[in-house]
Structures are given as C-alpha cells and as structure tokens.
C-alpha cells in the first residue's frame, strides 16, 4: 500500500464577500461541498457512481476522472425527497437513485464511442515529431476519454417503503418495509408486458422468522445472494424461475438457507461480503466481530470456517460500515466507523488504520484514516476507493499484491515479488549475506517500473512470474507479455503492437532456466509457447509451439525438467523440456485423465506431483504418471491423489491433507535453487543421502512440504509422511505437520537460512509532512527450533544431522536457545511427569554443541525463577556447570552461574566461587567483569566486608577510608551498613530504593534482565556471555 490520493467532484469555492444578491450562488456553493452519501462501481470496475443529497456523478476509474454529473431540480427534491443511496446495474448502463420518500429515480448512462472529453491540446509548444514511448503517451493524452451522457428514464414509487435494494443484470430487487416483502422490477417489461413480481417474506417457509431485510449483496460468479435481516440473521438466497403456486396463490421467487444466527448480544449480522474464488461468505456483526462461512453447495451446507481476529477493541473501531473482498479473493477489507482493517483470505491480519496518530490525522484532514462510510475495489484490485462520513472527497489507496495471487508457482513463493499498478517490487535479500538479510534497516527492496508503452496499452497486469534463481521476471497484461532481466535491468517487449495484441496469456507462465513457457490463447486456439530471454519479442521469435485441445488452468515445473499442464478438459499433461545447444522443445511423455476425480477444473489453483525416489533416479519419464502422487490445490483444500495398481489397472485414491491453504511449497520443486553453490550454508542434501531410520531420511528438509493456513505456517518435514498409511511398520502414529506461529504475513520459506520471510505493513506519519503513507516492513522468524523439537520427539538422530546443516549460521545458538526456552515453558505449564518429558532429549542434544553452557545461562536469564528448578532437574548442578565454565575459560558464562547458585542458596557464605572468578578475571585482564563481580559482592554484603576480603586474597589491600578505583574510572566508595527496613540516603538527598529490601522478600524477576543477588532487576548485559 502507498499513500492515499484525493479526488473531489464537489469542491468548495471561496468567495471574497457575501451579499443578498448572490445568496443563490452561495446555496449552490454549499451544495458543491456536500458530502458523498453513496458509492457503487460496475462489475468491470471501469465506471463508478457517487451521490450527494442532490447530485449523481459518474466517474472513470483509470485514471480517476469525472465524466458526467446530473443534479436533480428543486421540484424533484420536494416531490421525491433527497438522495439517500445509489445503485448501479452491473454493466453500468443504468443508475438508480433511492430517495428518502421511497422513490427510485432511474437514469440511463450512455457511453458515446465517438465523442471525447479531456482531450489534451498543446498550443505554443515545439511541434517536433516525438518517437517511441513519448509519442504513445502524447497520443493517449490527445485522444482523451470517451464521453458519457446521463439521461433520465423514469421514477418508480414503492408504496410499502424501501428497506434495501439491489441492482442486478435483469432487474432491481427491492425489499419493502410494510409489508415485509421482496419485489423484483425488471429493467424492461417481458413479452407479456409484465415488469414486477412480489413475494411476501411470511410466505418464505425457509425464513426462520418474519423480519425485515436490511441489506442485500449479490455475486454473479456464485449465483448467490446474501440477505441480512433485522433480527441479525443471514441467509444464502438463490433466485428461482417465476412459477405460480396454485394452492397457495403466490409466486415462489427465492430459495434460501439460514447460515448465521446470533449466539448472543453483539453477534447480530449487519454487513456481508461474498468471496467467489474461495466460496466464502463473511458476516460482519454489530460488535465488530467477523464470522466467515464456507459455502460447500447450494443445498444449505454452509458451515463456519473461521473467525477473524479483531484489529482493536470495539470502542476503538466502532461498528462495521462496509466490507468487500478483493477481485482475486485473497484479501478482505472492512471499513469501520473509526477506520479500516485488512485480512488475508483465511484470517491473517494485514494493514490497518488503527495504529495511526489520531491527532496528526485530524491536523492533516486525512479522514480516510479515521472513518470509512463506504469502500470499493477498483483497477483489478490495485486500488481501493474510500469515502468518509461528512466528507466530499474520494480517497484512492494504491494496493500492492503478491505475485502468487496472479500466478501460483514455486518460483513466486520462493522469491518474494510484489506487484502494484505500475511497477514491480523485488526483495533482494536472497542475494545478500545472512546478517544483512535479517536487518530491518538494510535497503532490501528494488523497484522496477513496467515499460510505459506496454502499461498504457495492456494494463492492468494480470500475471507475474519470476525464475527460481531470481534472474528473470515476466509480466502479462490484457494481451501480450514482456520480460525483464534483473542483472542487466532491461525490459524486452514486442516490437509491434499487432503481434502483442494477437494473444492472451491464459493459464499462467513459468521459467525453465532462461526459457519462458507461456500458456496462451489466440484466435480460439490454445498453445504453449517458448520464448528465450536472449532473443527479442516478435512474431518469429517463438522457439517452440505446443498445441492444446483446451485452455490451460495451471502449469508448473516439477523436478528437474518436467512440465505439468492441467487443462479445462480435466486432463493433466506431462511434458519433458528437451533442451540442446540448438533448440528447445516440449516432448509429451504422458497424460492423466481425471474425469470423475476433480469435479470442477476451474477451481484448481495449482498442481504438482511427488515421484518415488527410485523413479526420479532411474525411472523412465514415460512411466512417471503411473508412479506419481498428484497434489492439487482446489480452492483452499490441498488434495492428494495417490496412485496404486490393482487387477483393474491404475487407480487413484483421493485424500484431503490440508484445509484453508492460502499457498503451499513443495521443496523438492526448488531442486535447482537448493543445490546452487552460490547460496549460503548449510549445504543442501544430496541425492545419495541414506535413511536414518524407518521414519525420516538424511535429506534435511529437501523433501519437506510447507503451507500457510491463515494462522500458522505448517510443515511436513518429509513429504513421505502424508503418503504413508495411518500407522508405520512399528505401529507408531505418523506425526502431523509442525506448526510454526507467525505474527506477520509469511511470503517465503528461506530453507537454507532457517527463517521464514514475511511482510508487515505500517503507517508512516511525520510532523514535517502533511500526508500519511503505508510502508512494507520485512519480518523474519526462525523455524529451526520448531523443526528440531519435532525431530527430538520422534527421531533424535535426525535432529543431530539436521542441526549439522545449520550450525554455521550466525544465529544458530539463538535457535538452540529458543528450543530450550520453548520446551521448558511447556514442561512448566503442563507439569509433565519425568517419563513423558522431552527435556532429557533436549538437554542431551544441546550438550553436543560447544555453546551448550552459554545457551543454558541465556535461557535462565530470560525465564522466571520458578522455571529454574524444572530446568536444572535435568541438568548437572549449577556448581558443576560453574566449574565446567571455569575450565573452558568462559568467565562471563561462569558469572551467570553465580546468580543461579545464589538463587538456589548454594553459594558459600565466603563467596568462594565469586572470589575464584574474580581472581581469574583479574588474571585475564577482563576489568568489566571485575567491576560487575565487585557489584555482585556488594549486593551480597552492603558493608563491603566480603568485597574487601576478596580483594585482600587478590593482594589488593584498600583501607577502610580509601576508595577502590578501577581502570575504567569507576569508583567503589565505602558503604555504611543500613539497618533493616531503612533506606540509604545519598549525599544529594535522594533515596536509593534499590537497597530497600524488607525482611522475607523473595527474589524478583524482570523481562528486561535478570536478578541481582538482592532481588532487584539489573541490566541485560549483567554477566552477559557476549563479548
């Protein structure tokens, strides 16, 4: 997201003076500044209509300009009442204004293809002939936009009152108030001259109670309407053909099913949104809650799917005013009385305005951050229009989407690429050192502008795909395509517009090395075309053409050189990319008909397969179909088709292995990327890795399968786990996926670096700027500790082997510390018996690493004291660990164990251990540690006798009157004894509250550090093991 752009058709004009003579003009001025009451966009998103109390304005969305306006006369306003709502026929040919007095005023919107408005006329400038892109831009500006005329049609009176209205292709549906009924009014009368039909709600047997309809929304793709009623219920409704029921004497126009009923106060439905791509119905409730349901069929099976987390408290957000899914279905945006918020399709919170500074927003008059009356997606989801309460402006917020939403491919998931309306945004951290990659301050984004000529002719961009190595990117708009080299920074587009407009990319694209494979449609023919990045784009530059009998749904590169193509005829084709020094072509080696298995090919979002090891290594490619297990992503269900043979031949068993999947990533499809020597350690597994035991193999995470379900990232460490039956040979249950919780939206799994990469949107507001804007923040999270924990549960040997692959990472010790901390917290909270405890395995595993002693100390510093007993129940005694630290010259680590000894009351009265450590620190010249140890001894004995005794044993004999001064300039002053219950008074008169320790007061903990011996929290660097 970026900053908001402001548009207004009703600008207030300033006047120098006011007199009775120009009172009429002042009234007109006030009307021009009237707030926008309603907003509707056409189905295509090219036109939209807004209204004020007296005026309707028709806009073009790209670019956003006013094309026409119609103001109602004073007589019309007196007769029918002021405007309250606007409805737009989906094709934008008819607009309907709903008035306060229950009338529908209809207008025809006529687009004149010959007349033009906003034509650019340049006078008095150099008329030299422009060439290239400048010429194209000039011609576009000179042509202007098509003129729109608004023509009055008729006024329709609704005697029963209007509760809600909905404009459809063939009719406008009106819900009346008294009586409560639904009336359908055709745009034009039928052959019999009939134009209206009505059904009373008390005649609808499927409605649970007779109540008034307050809101209606319709989705053409699902052929479904959602009704919200005054009692807070929601119904999924379908329109029926008109029939006359003779027994009851009424018409049955609708069939519906109730799917949301209030469960308590605040759960009454008030707004709804439909997601046709994922078959979801979202219901906004009166207290701000949002419940999402999944529509499985048209027979009333609409169970709950999930509930969206609230962006803030209800007192902060206010009630829901509008909600809408993006055109691609991947995002839900909700407007509230006091702001707005966004979620991914299955509930991961995204950008929100509730973190904005209300004072700065008010000063800058940015009401789009403070209140939303209505919202609408435009420009294929690259923008959102917002209107505010009592505001005459339109706010356009630019949106950025992930390349995965345009083309589902392994490369797009492994490489974070974002797409806006005019540019690509590339994450370049993959090519940087590990420490730079995880830095939030490093400039990790590269902005690449899409060629202006291609953008003007073919926007919006519908498909973006990158190569696995991130070197090349291809984009496709309404027609044609273009590709870009990250290394050279150059685009290649078609030389002539005729060749560019000759085909449409339909079904996606993918890269095989420097070869772009595109599924295209041209003149009702369907093809796979191969283009080389090394050649220009023209009609003769196609390397190879493969004809297909139907359009492509999805394609992907599987393994080293296999291309999978799934088509609308429900057939999966298997090609091998045959590349030589002279040519590249596709060779079909198999196909798989899935009739009766996949019911709706159009619902398939992605396809890949899993081949057995022996088939990948030595098998004939023509037999891959017989041995493969196919993975389909159908809507949000990850479906596995597992092959088997019987007497009847080859058969497939279908099984759903995951739900609510926003995307998945099969790591073996990254094969070339994982084996690239240019990538950082750890090295990736080799093909010859041998099994460790019967459950997992020594292949690291090369065979892992990852997916994101809207809440957490989940990982099967070995994809064979989902291919196994319910139990293994030794009757041990196959573990489910590892759950990795994230508090941001994950975009890529950086397998070689052990982290999950993601994005977090934040609002930037500055006092020296008069506007706010959104910025993408890079977020990373380790996943190693979660994977190691699962291995330690089922296969400790595999945990050791996996750890060896990542031990060279600079944050590997931190990952081990997280492992210990996570398991320790679970053990303390669950109170497990020693027989079921995982701690012995974790401690044994950590003891094999050189940072073992530091890891234990760091963990204790960040946990509560009550957890220490549980931890050291499985560890050697603190005294033994202290001695071991001294033996290994880990002096600061040994200092950390002093605190543990004191907490466990194992520290000798003479503080023998502290004196020994102080002596060692003096010998090593570590005066910082000496200073901290001196403070530790002073905390033990405020009289200073213990410290003086320690200094004496070190041959340092300060007198009782002499100050002890260290090399860093700090001074140890003589400290008088203070009776219990009293406070130490400094010479300046201040009270030293750190010395106020009452009788019987136990140790205290702090999240910012850990305890000094007297129970007070000290800084994080106290006895730090970091040098």
PDB file of N, CA, C and O in Angstrom, residues 711-735:
ATOM      1  N   UNK A 711      -3.262 -18.797   9.724  1.00  0.00           N
ATOM      2  CA  UNK A 711      -2.877 -18.587  11.118  1.00  0.00           C
ATOM      3  C   UNK A 711      -1.396 -18.875  11.326  1.00  0.00           C
ATOM      4  O   UNK A 711      -0.672 -18.063  11.892  1.00  0.00           O
ATOM      5  N   UNK A 712      -0.957 -20.055  10.880  1.00  0.00           N
ATOM      6  CA  UNK A 712       0.412 -20.501  11.114  1.00  0.00           C
ATOM      7  C   UNK A 712       0.979 -21.109   9.844  1.00  0.00           C
ATOM      8  O   UNK A 712       0.234 -21.530   8.947  1.00  0.00           O
ATOM      9  N   UNK A 713       2.302 -21.153   9.798  1.00  0.00           N
ATOM     10  CA  UNK A 713       2.996 -21.915   8.759  1.00  0.00           C
ATOM     11  C   UNK A 713       3.121 -23.345   9.259  1.00  0.00           C
ATOM     12  O   UNK A 713       3.521 -23.576  10.409  1.00  0.00           O
ATOM     13  N   UNK A 714       2.777 -24.287   8.420  1.00  0.00           N
ATOM     14  CA  UNK A 714       2.831 -25.694   8.815  1.00  0.00           C
ATOM     15  C   UNK A 714       3.737 -26.450   7.852  1.00  0.00           C
ATOM     16  O   UNK A 714       3.794 -26.138   6.665  1.00  0.00           O
ATOM     17  N   UNK A 715       4.430 -27.430   8.410  1.00  0.00           N
ATOM     18  CA  UNK A 715       5.469 -28.122   7.642  1.00  0.00           C
ATOM     19  C   UNK A 715       5.433 -29.616   7.920  1.00  0.00           C
ATOM     20  O   UNK A 715       5.474 -30.047   9.083  1.00  0.00           O
ATOM     21  N   UNK A 716       5.334 -30.398   6.844  1.00  0.00           N
ATOM     22  CA  UNK A 716       5.657 -31.817   6.909  1.00  0.00           C
ATOM     23  C   UNK A 716       7.135 -31.943   6.573  1.00  0.00           C
ATOM     24  O   UNK A 716       7.553 -31.616   5.456  1.00  0.00           O
ATOM     25  N   UNK A 717       7.914 -32.398   7.526  1.00  0.00           N
ATOM     26  CA  UNK A 717       9.358 -32.447   7.323  1.00  0.00           C
ATOM     27  C   UNK A 717       9.758 -33.427   6.236  1.00  0.00           C
ATOM     28  O   UNK A 717      10.811 -33.285   5.621  1.00  0.00           O
ATOM     29  N   UNK A 718       8.951 -34.420   6.007  1.00  0.00           N
ATOM     30  CA  UNK A 718       9.185 -35.370   4.921  1.00  0.00           C
ATOM     31  C   UNK A 718       7.842 -35.634   4.259  1.00  0.00           C
ATOM     32  O   UNK A 718       6.889 -36.057   4.910  1.00  0.00           O
ATOM     33  N   UNK A 719       7.776 -35.350   2.968  1.00  0.00           N
ATOM     34  CA  UNK A 719       6.504 -35.494   2.269  1.00  0.00           C
ATOM     35  C   UNK A 719       6.027 -36.934   2.254  1.00  0.00           C
ATOM     36  O   UNK A 719       4.837 -37.208   2.062  1.00  0.00           O
ATOM     37  N   UNK A 720       6.928 -37.872   2.492  1.00  0.00           N
ATOM     38  CA  UNK A 720       6.509 -39.268   2.574  1.00  0.00           C
ATOM     39  C   UNK A 720       5.556 -39.510   3.741  1.00  0.00           C
ATOM     40  O   UNK A 720       4.825 -40.502   3.749  1.00  0.00           O
ATOM     41  N   UNK A 721       5.574 -38.608   4.731  1.00  0.00           N
ATOM     42  CA  UNK A 721       4.665 -38.765   5.871  1.00  0.00           C
ATOM     43  C   UNK A 721       3.202 -38.734   5.444  1.00  0.00           C
ATOM     44  O   UNK A 721       2.358 -39.432   6.022  1.00  0.00           O
ATOM     45  N   UNK A 722       2.878 -37.909   4.443  1.00  0.00           N
ATOM     46  CA  UNK A 722       1.487 -37.839   4.016  1.00  0.00           C
ATOM     47  C   UNK A 722       1.157 -38.946   3.024  1.00  0.00           C
ATOM     48  O   UNK A 722      -0.013 -39.150   2.693  1.00  0.00           O
ATOM     49  N   UNK A 723       2.182 -39.654   2.525  1.00  0.00           N
ATOM     50  CA  UNK A 723       1.933 -40.780   1.632  1.00  0.00           C
ATOM     51  C   UNK A 723       1.781 -42.088   2.378  1.00  0.00           C
ATOM     52  O   UNK A 723       1.319 -43.074   1.815  1.00  0.00           O
ATOM     53  N   UNK A 724       2.201 -42.098   3.662  1.00  0.00           N
ATOM     54  CA  UNK A 724       2.126 -43.314   4.459  1.00  0.00           C
ATOM     55  C   UNK A 724       0.701 -43.568   4.919  1.00  0.00           C
ATOM     56  O   UNK A 724      -0.113 -42.656   4.988  1.00  0.00           O
ATOM     57  N   UNK A 725       0.376 -44.811   5.274  1.00  0.00           N
ATOM     58  CA  UNK A 725      -0.916 -45.084   5.918  1.00  0.00           C
ATOM     59  C   UNK A 725      -0.927 -44.492   7.317  1.00  0.00           C
ATOM     60  O   UNK A 725       0.016 -43.834   7.746  1.00  0.00           O
ATOM     61  N   UNK A 726      -2.006 -44.747   8.044  1.00  0.00           N
ATOM     62  CA  UNK A 726      -2.184 -44.103   9.346  1.00  0.00           C
ATOM     63  C   UNK A 726      -1.121 -44.497  10.351  1.00  0.00           C
ATOM     64  O   UNK A 726      -0.814 -43.744  11.262  1.00  0.00           O
ATOM     65  N   UNK A 727      -0.550 -45.693  10.248  1.00  0.00           N
ATOM     66  CA  UNK A 727       0.499 -46.103  11.171  1.00  0.00           C
ATOM     67  C   UNK A 727       1.667 -46.636  10.375  1.00  0.00           C
ATOM     68  O   UNK A 727       1.531 -47.094   9.244  1.00  0.00           O
ATOM     69  N   UNK A 728       2.842 -46.559  10.963  1.00  0.00           N
ATOM     70  CA  UNK A 728       4.051 -47.070  10.339  1.00  0.00           C
ATOM     71  C   UNK A 728       4.231 -48.532  10.693  1.00  0.00           C
ATOM     72  O   UNK A 728       3.428 -49.132  11.401  1.00  0.00           O
ATOM     73  N   UNK A 729       5.321 -49.106  10.223  1.00  0.00           N
ATOM     74  CA  UNK A 729       5.538 -50.531  10.433  1.00  0.00           C
ATOM     75  C   UNK A 729       5.677 -50.866  11.912  1.00  0.00           C
ATOM     76  O   UNK A 729       5.327 -51.946  12.345  1.00  0.00           O
ATOM     77  N   UNK A 730       6.222 -49.955  12.691  1.00  0.00           N
ATOM     78  CA  UNK A 730       6.382 -50.232  14.114  1.00  0.00           C
ATOM     79  C   UNK A 730       5.192 -49.719  14.934  1.00  0.00           C
ATOM     80  O   UNK A 730       5.321 -49.447  16.125  1.00  0.00           O
ATOM     81  N   UNK A 731       4.050 -49.543  14.248  1.00  0.00           N
ATOM     82  CA  UNK A 731       2.792 -49.162  14.893  1.00  0.00           C
ATOM     83  C   UNK A 731       2.873 -47.798  15.569  1.00  0.00           C
ATOM     84  O   UNK A 731       2.156 -47.514  16.511  1.00  0.00           O
ATOM     85  N   UNK A 732       3.746 -46.941  15.089  1.00  0.00           N
ATOM     86  CA  UNK A 732       3.840 -45.605  15.647  1.00  0.00           C
ATOM     87  C   UNK A 732       3.095 -44.641  14.739  1.00  0.00           C
ATOM     88  O   UNK A 732       3.270 -44.651  13.530  1.00  0.00           O
ATOM     89  N   UNK A 733       2.246 -43.800  15.303  1.00  0.00           N
ATOM     90  CA  UNK A 733       1.456 -42.879  14.501  1.00  0.00           C
ATOM     91  C   UNK A 733       2.359 -41.917  13.744  1.00  0.00           C
ATOM     92  O   UNK A 733       3.369 -41.436  14.260  1.00  0.00           O
ATOM     93  N   UNK A 734       1.981 -41.645  12.503  1.00  0.00           N
ATOM     94  CA  UNK A 734       2.716 -40.673  11.708  1.00  0.00           C
ATOM     95  C   UNK A 734       2.399 -39.284  12.247  1.00  0.00           C
ATOM     96  O   UNK A 734       1.236 -38.925  12.388  1.00  0.00           O
ATOM     97  N   UNK A 735       3.401 -38.500  12.600  1.00  0.00           N
ATOM     98  CA  UNK A 735       3.123 -37.178  13.170  1.00  0.00           C
ATOM     99  C   UNK A 735       2.506 -36.242  12.151  1.00  0.00           C
ATOM    100  O   UNK A 735       2.729 -36.353  10.946  1.00  0.00           O
TER     101      UNK A 735
END
